[in-house]
Amino acid sequence: QTVLQGIILLPLRAVCIAFILLLAWLFASIATFRHPGKGSVPLKGWRRRMIQTTLSCLTRTLFFVMGFQVKVKGKIASLLEAPIFVAAPHSSFFDAIISALTGMPSVVSRAENLSTPVFGTILNSLQPVSVSRQDPDSRKNTVTEITKRALSRGQWPQVL
């Protein structure tokens, strides 16, 4: 019975995951298409709402298909209450669960991640603070950018 479920469920889950990722890529592409600024200007209006609702829903669905069910206890802090979220260890795909549950905030990410196919477009739609490992001033620039976004009084999304 376990082998039979593996034969049926594994390909079904793989197809569902691929479909959800392609949908997420499509919505991220639409939201960032012809957006002025490319990361220097926050997404506003329908673009931001599209990212928050569709990508959050698709990410939750993706993790459900993979077998994760997450329940939130308590109240999620609003943008004005907590402009910065801190998640540890900040090195796994579990960060995506936190992103989906908190309304798809901006993330701090390696600059190289923005150039990966599909995932780079999705990540770019979250308006990440990119960190370059080759740039010696990158840490200082990252702290400055996070501070600027935290003090923007709701213009930028929360930073994870």
Short mmCIF file of N, CA and C in Angstrom, two decimals:
data_model
loop_
_atom_site.label_atom_id
_atom_site.label_comp_id
_atom_site.label_asym_id
_atom_site.label_seq_id
_atom_site.Cartn_x
_atom_site.Cartn_y
_atom_site.Cartn_z
N GLN A 1 0.83 -1.20 0.00
CA GLN A 1 0.00 0.00 0.00
C GLN A 1 0.88 1.27 0.00
N THR A 2 1.96 1.28 0.77
CA THR A 2 2.85 2.42 0.80
C THR A 2 3.52 2.65 -0.55
N VAL A 3 3.94 1.59 -1.20
CA VAL A 3 4.56 1.70 -2.52
C VAL A 3 3.55 2.24 -3.53
N LEU A 4 2.33 1.76 -3.46
CA LEU A 4 1.29 2.22 -4.37
C LEU A 4 1.00 3.71 -4.16
N GLN A 5 0.94 4.14 -2.90
CA GLN A 5 0.72 5.57 -2.62
C GLN A 5 1.90 6.40 -3.13
N GLY A 6 3.12 5.88 -2.97
CA GLY A 6 4.30 6.59 -3.47
C GLY A 6 4.29 6.72 -4.97
N ILE A 7 3.85 5.68 -5.64
CA ILE A 7 3.80 5.70 -7.11
C ILE A 7 2.76 6.70 -7.60
N ILE A 8 1.67 6.84 -6.87
CA ILE A 8 0.60 7.75 -7.28
C ILE A 8 0.85 9.17 -6.75
N LEU A 9 1.19 9.29 -5.47
CA LEU A 9 1.30 10.61 -4.85
C LEU A 9 2.53 11.40 -5.29
N LEU A 10 3.65 10.76 -5.45
CA LEU A 10 4.86 11.48 -5.81
C LEU A 10 4.73 12.23 -7.14
N PRO A 11 4.31 11.57 -8.23
CA PRO A 11 4.15 12.32 -9.48
C PRO A 11 3.04 13.37 -9.39
N LEU A 12 1.96 13.06 -8.67
CA LEU A 12 0.86 14.01 -8.53
C LEU A 12 1.33 15.25 -7.79
N ARG A 13 2.07 15.07 -6.71
CA ARG A 13 2.61 16.21 -5.96
C ARG A 13 3.61 16.99 -6.80
N ALA A 14 4.45 16.31 -7.54
CA ALA A 14 5.45 16.98 -8.38
C ALA A 14 4.77 17.85 -9.44
N VAL A 15 3.73 17.34 -10.05
CA VAL A 15 3.00 18.11 -11.07
C VAL A 15 2.31 19.31 -10.43
N CYS A 16 1.70 19.11 -9.27
CA CYS A 16 1.04 20.22 -8.57
C CYS A 16 2.04 21.29 -8.17
N ILE A 17 3.20 20.89 -7.67
CA ILE A 17 4.24 21.84 -7.26
C ILE A 17 4.72 22.64 -8.46
N ALA A 18 4.97 21.96 -9.59
CA ALA A 18 5.42 22.65 -10.80
C ALA A 18 4.36 23.64 -11.29
N PHE A 19 3.10 23.23 -11.25
CA PHE A 19 2.00 24.10 -11.69
C PHE A 19 1.90 25.34 -10.79
N ILE A 20 1.98 25.14 -9.48
CA ILE A 20 1.89 26.26 -8.53
C ILE A 20 3.07 27.21 -8.72
N LEU A 21 4.26 26.67 -8.92
CA LEU A 21 5.44 27.53 -9.13
C LEU A 21 5.30 28.35 -10.41
N LEU A 22 4.77 27.74 -11.47
CA LEU A 22 4.57 28.48 -12.71
C LEU A 22 3.51 29.56 -12.56
N LEU A 23 2.46 29.27 -11.80
CA LEU A 23 1.45 30.30 -11.52
C LEU A 23 2.05 31.45 -10.72
N ALA A 24 2.85 31.12 -9.72
CA ALA A 24 3.50 32.15 -8.90
C ALA A 24 4.42 33.00 -9.77
N TRP A 25 5.17 32.35 -10.66
CA TRP A 25 6.05 33.09 -11.58
C TRP A 25 5.23 34.02 -12.46
N LEU A 26 4.09 33.54 -12.97
CA LEU A 26 3.25 34.35 -13.84
C LEU A 26 2.74 35.58 -13.10
N PHE A 27 2.21 35.40 -11.88
CA PHE A 27 1.71 36.54 -11.11
C PHE A 27 2.83 37.51 -10.73
N ALA A 28 3.99 36.98 -10.39
CA ALA A 28 5.13 37.84 -10.06
C ALA A 28 5.58 38.63 -11.29
N SER A 29 5.56 37.99 -12.45
CA SER A 29 5.94 38.68 -13.69
C SER A 29 4.95 39.79 -14.03
N ILE A 30 3.67 39.51 -13.86
CA ILE A 30 2.64 40.52 -14.14
C ILE A 30 2.79 41.71 -13.18
N ALA A 31 3.01 41.43 -11.92
CA ALA A 31 3.09 42.50 -10.92
C ALA A 31 4.32 43.38 -11.11
N THR A 32 5.39 42.83 -11.63
CA THR A 32 6.61 43.63 -11.80
C THR A 32 6.83 44.11 -13.23
N PHE A 33 5.94 43.74 -14.14
CA PHE A 33 6.09 44.14 -15.54
C PHE A 33 6.01 45.66 -15.67
N ARG A 34 7.04 46.24 -16.29
CA ARG A 34 7.13 47.68 -16.53
C ARG A 34 6.99 48.51 -15.26
N HIS A 35 7.46 47.96 -14.16
CA HIS A 35 7.45 48.73 -12.90
C HIS A 35 8.66 49.65 -12.87
N PRO A 36 8.45 50.93 -12.69
CA PRO A 36 9.58 51.85 -12.65
C PRO A 36 10.37 51.66 -11.35
N GLY A 37 11.67 51.75 -11.45
CA GLY A 37 12.49 51.69 -10.25
C GLY A 37 13.22 50.40 -10.03
N LYS A 38 12.62 49.28 -10.37
CA LYS A 38 13.25 47.96 -10.22
C LYS A 38 13.91 47.79 -8.83
N GLY A 39 13.13 47.95 -7.78
CA GLY A 39 13.64 47.72 -6.44
C GLY A 39 13.96 48.97 -5.66
N SER A 40 14.05 50.11 -6.36
CA SER A 40 14.34 51.35 -5.64
C SER A 40 13.06 52.10 -5.28
N VAL A 41 11.93 51.69 -5.87
CA VAL A 41 10.63 52.29 -5.59
C VAL A 41 9.70 51.16 -5.13
N PRO A 42 8.98 51.34 -4.03
CA PRO A 42 8.11 50.26 -3.56
C PRO A 42 6.93 50.01 -4.50
N LEU A 43 6.51 48.74 -4.56
CA LEU A 43 5.30 48.40 -5.31
C LEU A 43 4.11 49.00 -4.57
N LYS A 44 3.17 49.55 -5.33
CA LYS A 44 2.00 50.17 -4.71
C LYS A 44 0.74 49.70 -5.41
N GLY A 45 -0.39 49.95 -4.80
CA GLY A 45 -1.68 49.70 -5.40
C GLY A 45 -1.92 48.24 -5.75
N TRP A 46 -2.41 48.02 -6.97
CA TRP A 46 -2.79 46.67 -7.38
C TRP A 46 -1.59 45.73 -7.44
N ARG A 47 -0.42 46.26 -7.72
CA ARG A 47 0.77 45.40 -7.79
C ARG A 47 1.08 44.80 -6.42
N ARG A 48 1.07 45.63 -5.39
CA ARG A 48 1.37 45.14 -4.05
C ARG A 48 0.28 44.19 -3.56
N ARG A 49 -0.98 44.54 -3.80
CA ARG A 49 -2.09 43.66 -3.39
C ARG A 49 -2.01 42.31 -4.09
N MET A 50 -1.63 42.34 -5.38
CA MET A 50 -1.51 41.10 -6.14
C MET A 50 -0.44 40.20 -5.52
N ILE A 51 0.70 40.78 -5.19
CA ILE A 51 1.78 40.01 -4.58
C ILE A 51 1.34 39.47 -3.23
N GLN A 52 0.74 40.33 -2.41
CA GLN A 52 0.35 39.90 -1.08
C GLN A 52 -0.69 38.80 -1.10
N THR A 53 -1.69 38.93 -1.92
CA THR A 53 -2.77 37.94 -1.89
C THR A 53 -2.44 36.68 -2.68
N THR A 54 -2.06 36.84 -3.94
CA THR A 54 -1.87 35.65 -4.76
C THR A 54 -0.64 34.85 -4.37
N LEU A 55 0.49 35.52 -4.18
CA LEU A 55 1.69 34.77 -3.82
C LEU A 55 1.57 34.15 -2.43
N SER A 56 0.93 34.85 -1.51
CA SER A 56 0.73 34.28 -0.18
C SER A 56 -0.14 33.03 -0.25
N CYS A 57 -1.23 33.11 -1.01
CA CYS A 57 -2.13 31.97 -1.17
C CYS A 57 -1.44 30.82 -1.89
N LEU A 58 -0.72 31.13 -2.96
CA LEU A 58 -0.03 30.08 -3.70
C LEU A 58 1.07 29.42 -2.87
N THR A 59 1.77 30.21 -2.07
CA THR A 59 2.83 29.63 -1.22
C THR A 59 2.23 28.73 -0.16
N ARG A 60 1.14 29.16 0.44
CA ARG A 60 0.46 28.29 1.43
C ARG A 60 0.00 26.99 0.78
N THR A 61 -0.57 27.11 -0.42
CA THR A 61 -1.02 25.92 -1.15
C THR A 61 0.15 25.02 -1.49
N LEU A 62 1.26 25.61 -1.90
CA LEU A 62 2.46 24.84 -2.22
C LEU A 62 2.93 24.02 -1.01
N PHE A 63 2.99 24.65 0.14
CA PHE A 63 3.42 23.92 1.32
C PHE A 63 2.39 22.87 1.75
N PHE A 64 1.11 23.13 1.53
CA PHE A 64 0.08 22.13 1.82
C PHE A 64 0.27 20.91 0.93
N VAL A 65 0.54 21.14 -0.36
CA VAL A 65 0.77 20.04 -1.30
C VAL A 65 2.01 19.24 -0.89
N MET A 66 3.02 19.92 -0.34
CA MET A 66 4.22 19.23 0.11
C MET A 66 4.02 18.51 1.44
N GLY A 67 2.88 18.74 2.09
CA GLY A 67 2.58 18.02 3.32
C GLY A 67 2.71 18.83 4.60
N PHE A 68 2.88 20.14 4.49
CA PHE A 68 3.00 21.00 5.66
C PHE A 68 1.67 21.68 5.94
N GLN A 69 1.29 21.69 7.19
CA GLN A 69 0.12 22.44 7.62
C GLN A 69 0.56 23.30 8.80
N VAL A 70 0.46 24.60 8.63
CA VAL A 70 0.93 25.54 9.65
C VAL A 70 -0.27 26.28 10.22
N LYS A 71 -0.32 26.34 11.52
CA LYS A 71 -1.38 27.05 12.21
C LYS A 71 -0.75 28.21 12.98
N VAL A 72 -1.32 29.39 12.83
CA VAL A 72 -0.80 30.57 13.52
C VAL A 72 -1.57 30.75 14.81
N LYS A 73 -0.82 30.87 15.90
CA LYS A 73 -1.43 31.16 17.19
C LYS A 73 -1.08 32.59 17.54
N GLY A 74 -2.05 33.34 17.94
CA GLY A 74 -1.80 34.74 18.26
C GLY A 74 -2.12 35.64 17.08
N LYS A 75 -1.66 36.87 17.19
CA LYS A 75 -1.96 37.88 16.18
C LYS A 75 -0.66 38.27 15.47
N ILE A 76 -0.71 38.32 14.17
CA ILE A 76 0.45 38.72 13.38
C ILE A 76 0.58 40.24 13.47
N ALA A 77 1.77 40.72 13.76
CA ALA A 77 2.01 42.15 13.90
C ALA A 77 1.81 42.87 12.57
N SER A 78 1.22 44.05 12.64
CA SER A 78 1.00 44.84 11.43
C SER A 78 2.29 45.54 11.01
N LEU A 79 2.24 46.13 9.84
CA LEU A 79 3.39 46.84 9.28
C LEU A 79 3.84 47.98 10.19
N LEU A 80 2.88 48.71 10.75
CA LEU A 80 3.25 49.85 11.60
C LEU A 80 3.75 49.40 12.97
N GLU A 81 3.27 48.26 13.46
CA GLU A 81 3.74 47.73 14.75
C GLU A 81 5.14 47.17 14.65
N ALA A 82 5.41 46.45 13.58
CA ALA A 82 6.71 45.79 13.43
C ALA A 82 7.16 45.88 11.98
N PRO A 83 7.93 46.90 11.63
CA PRO A 83 8.38 47.01 10.24
C PRO A 83 9.44 45.98 9.87
N ILE A 84 10.02 45.31 10.88
CA ILE A 84 11.05 44.30 10.63
C ILE A 84 10.68 43.02 11.37
N PHE A 85 10.72 41.88 10.64
CA PHE A 85 10.56 40.56 11.23
C PHE A 85 11.93 39.91 11.28
N VAL A 86 12.17 39.15 12.32
CA VAL A 86 13.42 38.41 12.41
C VAL A 86 13.07 36.93 12.46
N ALA A 87 13.68 36.14 11.57
CA ALA A 87 13.46 34.70 11.53
C ALA A 87 14.81 34.00 11.56
N ALA A 88 14.89 32.95 12.32
CA ALA A 88 16.15 32.19 12.41
C ALA A 88 15.86 30.75 12.01
N PRO A 89 16.76 30.07 11.38
CA PRO A 89 18.14 30.39 11.05
C PRO A 89 18.30 31.19 9.77
N HIS A 90 17.22 31.50 9.07
CA HIS A 90 17.24 32.31 7.85
C HIS A 90 18.10 31.68 6.75
N SER A 91 18.03 30.37 6.67
CA SER A 91 18.82 29.69 5.64
C SER A 91 18.09 28.50 5.04
N SER A 92 16.81 28.38 5.28
CA SER A 92 16.10 27.21 4.78
C SER A 92 14.82 27.64 4.06
N PHE A 93 14.14 26.67 3.49
CA PHE A 93 12.91 26.97 2.79
C PHE A 93 11.77 27.24 3.77
N PHE A 94 12.01 27.07 5.06
CA PHE A 94 10.99 27.40 6.05
C PHE A 94 10.76 28.91 6.13
N ASP A 95 11.71 29.69 5.65
CA ASP A 95 11.51 31.14 5.58
C ASP A 95 10.31 31.46 4.67
N ALA A 96 10.08 30.64 3.66
CA ALA A 96 8.95 30.86 2.76
C ALA A 96 7.62 30.67 3.49
N ILE A 97 7.58 29.76 4.45
CA ILE A 97 6.36 29.59 5.24
C ILE A 97 6.08 30.86 6.02
N ILE A 98 7.11 31.40 6.64
CA ILE A 98 6.94 32.64 7.40
C ILE A 98 6.52 33.77 6.48
N SER A 99 7.11 33.83 5.29
CA SER A 99 6.73 34.86 4.32
C SER A 99 5.25 34.76 3.95
N ALA A 100 4.80 33.56 3.68
CA ALA A 100 3.40 33.37 3.28
C ALA A 100 2.45 33.75 4.41
N LEU A 101 2.80 33.41 5.63
CA LEU A 101 1.92 33.70 6.76
C LEU A 101 1.89 35.17 7.14
N THR A 102 2.92 35.90 6.78
CA THR A 102 2.99 37.31 7.16
C THR A 102 2.70 38.26 6.00
N GLY A 103 2.16 37.77 4.91
CA GLY A 103 1.74 38.63 3.81
C GLY A 103 2.83 38.99 2.82
N MET A 104 3.79 38.12 2.65
CA MET A 104 4.87 38.27 1.67
C MET A 104 5.68 39.56 1.87
N PRO A 105 6.40 39.65 2.99
CA PRO A 105 7.24 40.83 3.20
C PRO A 105 8.49 40.80 2.33
N SER A 106 9.22 41.90 2.31
CA SER A 106 10.53 41.92 1.65
C SER A 106 11.46 41.03 2.44
N VAL A 107 12.44 40.48 1.77
CA VAL A 107 13.40 39.61 2.43
C VAL A 107 14.81 40.12 2.16
N VAL A 108 15.74 39.68 2.98
CA VAL A 108 17.14 39.95 2.73
C VAL A 108 17.69 38.71 2.04
N SER A 109 18.29 38.89 0.87
CA SER A 109 18.71 37.74 0.08
C SER A 109 20.02 38.03 -0.64
N ARG A 110 20.72 36.96 -0.97
CA ARG A 110 21.93 37.10 -1.78
C ARG A 110 21.55 37.67 -3.14
N ALA A 111 22.40 38.52 -3.67
CA ALA A 111 22.13 39.12 -4.98
C ALA A 111 22.08 38.06 -6.07
N GLU A 112 22.83 36.97 -5.90
CA GLU A 112 22.85 35.90 -6.89
C GLU A 112 21.50 35.21 -7.03
N ASN A 113 20.69 35.21 -5.97
CA ASN A 113 19.39 34.55 -6.01
C ASN A 113 18.43 35.23 -6.98
N LEU A 114 18.63 36.51 -7.24
CA LEU A 114 17.73 37.24 -8.13
C LEU A 114 17.87 36.84 -9.59
N SER A 115 18.97 36.17 -9.93
CA SER A 115 19.18 35.79 -11.33
C SER A 115 18.78 34.34 -11.64
N THR A 116 18.28 33.60 -10.65
CA THR A 116 17.85 32.22 -10.91
C THR A 116 16.52 32.23 -11.65
N PRO A 117 16.35 31.32 -12.60
CA PRO A 117 15.08 31.27 -13.34
C PRO A 117 13.91 30.94 -12.40
N VAL A 118 12.77 31.45 -12.68
CA VAL A 118 11.50 31.28 -11.96
C VAL A 118 11.61 31.84 -10.55
N PHE A 119 12.46 31.28 -9.71
CA PHE A 119 12.56 31.73 -8.33
C PHE A 119 13.07 33.17 -8.24
N GLY A 120 13.94 33.57 -9.15
CA GLY A 120 14.46 34.93 -9.16
C GLY A 120 13.36 35.95 -9.43
N THR A 121 12.46 35.62 -10.34
CA THR A 121 11.34 36.52 -10.65
C THR A 121 10.40 36.62 -9.47
N ILE A 122 10.11 35.49 -8.83
CA ILE A 122 9.24 35.50 -7.66
C ILE A 122 9.89 36.30 -6.53
N LEU A 123 11.16 36.05 -6.30
CA LEU A 123 11.89 36.76 -5.25
C LEU A 123 11.96 38.25 -5.56
N ASN A 124 12.18 38.61 -6.81
CA ASN A 124 12.25 40.01 -7.21
C ASN A 124 10.93 40.73 -6.95
N SER A 125 9.82 40.04 -7.08
CA SER A 125 8.51 40.66 -6.83
C SER A 125 8.31 41.00 -5.36
N LEU A 126 9.08 40.37 -4.48
CA LEU A 126 9.00 40.68 -3.05
C LEU A 126 9.85 41.88 -2.68
N GLN A 127 10.53 42.46 -3.65
CA GLN A 127 11.40 43.61 -3.47
C GLN A 127 12.44 43.36 -2.38
N PRO A 128 13.32 42.41 -2.62
CA PRO A 128 14.28 42.06 -1.58
C PRO A 128 15.38 43.11 -1.39
N VAL A 129 15.98 43.04 -0.22
CA VAL A 129 17.20 43.80 0.04
C VAL A 129 18.31 42.83 -0.34
N SER A 130 19.02 43.13 -1.43
CA SER A 130 20.02 42.17 -1.92
C SER A 130 21.38 42.46 -1.28
N VAL A 131 22.06 41.37 -0.96
CA VAL A 131 23.38 41.42 -0.34
C VAL A 131 24.36 40.80 -1.32
N SER A 132 25.39 41.56 -1.67
CA SER A 132 26.41 41.05 -2.57
C SER A 132 27.62 40.62 -1.76
N ARG A 133 28.06 39.41 -1.98
CA ARG A 133 29.21 38.90 -1.22
C ARG A 133 30.53 39.45 -1.76
N GLN A 134 30.52 39.97 -2.99
CA GLN A 134 31.75 40.51 -3.57
C GLN A 134 31.99 41.97 -3.16
N ASP A 135 30.93 42.67 -2.83
CA ASP A 135 31.03 44.10 -2.50
C ASP A 135 31.42 44.27 -1.03
N PRO A 136 32.55 44.93 -0.75
CA PRO A 136 32.96 45.10 0.64
C PRO A 136 32.04 46.04 1.44
N ASP A 137 31.32 46.92 0.75
CA ASP A 137 30.39 47.84 1.43
C ASP A 137 28.98 47.29 1.53
N SER A 138 28.79 46.04 1.14
CA SER A 138 27.45 45.46 1.07
C SER A 138 26.75 45.41 2.43
N ARG A 139 27.48 45.06 3.48
CA ARG A 139 26.84 45.01 4.81
C ARG A 139 26.32 46.38 5.22
N LYS A 140 27.15 47.38 5.02
CA LYS A 140 26.75 48.74 5.38
C LYS A 140 25.55 49.19 4.55
N ASN A 141 25.59 48.90 3.25
CA ASN A 141 24.48 49.26 2.37
C ASN A 141 23.20 48.52 2.75
N THR A 142 23.33 47.26 3.15
CA THR A 142 22.17 46.47 3.56
C THR A 142 21.53 47.05 4.81
N VAL A 143 22.34 47.38 5.79
CA VAL A 143 21.83 47.98 7.04
C VAL A 143 21.14 49.31 6.73
N THR A 144 21.75 50.10 5.87
CA THR A 144 21.15 51.39 5.48
C THR A 144 19.81 51.20 4.80
N GLU A 145 19.73 50.23 3.89
CA GLU A 145 18.48 49.97 3.16
C GLU A 145 17.39 49.45 4.10
N ILE A 146 17.75 48.54 5.00
CA ILE A 146 16.77 48.02 5.96
C ILE A 146 16.26 49.15 6.85
N THR A 147 17.16 50.00 7.31
CA THR A 147 16.77 51.13 8.15
C THR A 147 15.85 52.08 7.39
N LYS A 148 16.19 52.37 6.14
CA LYS A 148 15.35 53.25 5.31
C LYS A 148 13.94 52.67 5.16
N ARG A 149 13.87 51.38 4.90
CA ARG A 149 12.55 50.75 4.72
C ARG A 149 11.77 50.68 6.04
N ALA A 150 12.47 50.44 7.14
CA ALA A 150 11.80 50.37 8.44
C ALA A 150 11.24 51.72 8.86
N LEU A 151 11.90 52.78 8.47
CA LEU A 151 11.47 54.13 8.85
C LEU A 151 10.56 54.79 7.81
N SER A 152 10.12 54.03 6.81
CA SER A 152 9.33 54.60 5.72
C SER A 152 7.86 54.79 6.07
N ARG A 153 7.46 54.40 7.25
CA ARG A 153 6.06 54.56 7.72
C ARG A 153 5.04 53.91 6.80
N GLY A 154 5.33 52.68 6.42
CA GLY A 154 4.36 51.90 5.65
C GLY A 154 4.50 51.98 4.15
N GLN A 155 5.45 52.76 3.63
CA GLN A 155 5.61 52.83 2.17
C GLN A 155 6.17 51.52 1.62
N TRP A 156 7.13 50.93 2.33
CA TRP A 156 7.72 49.65 1.93
C TRP A 156 7.04 48.54 2.73
N PRO A 157 7.03 47.33 2.20
CA PRO A 157 6.50 46.21 3.00
C PRO A 157 7.45 45.88 4.15
N GLN A 158 6.96 45.06 5.07
CA GLN A 158 7.81 44.63 6.18
C GLN A 158 9.03 43.89 5.63
N VAL A 159 10.09 43.90 6.42
CA VAL A 159 11.33 43.22 6.01
C VAL A 159 11.51 42.00 6.90
N LEU A 160 11.76 40.86 6.27
CA LEU A 160 11.99 39.62 7.00
C LEU A 160 13.48 39.36 7.07
#
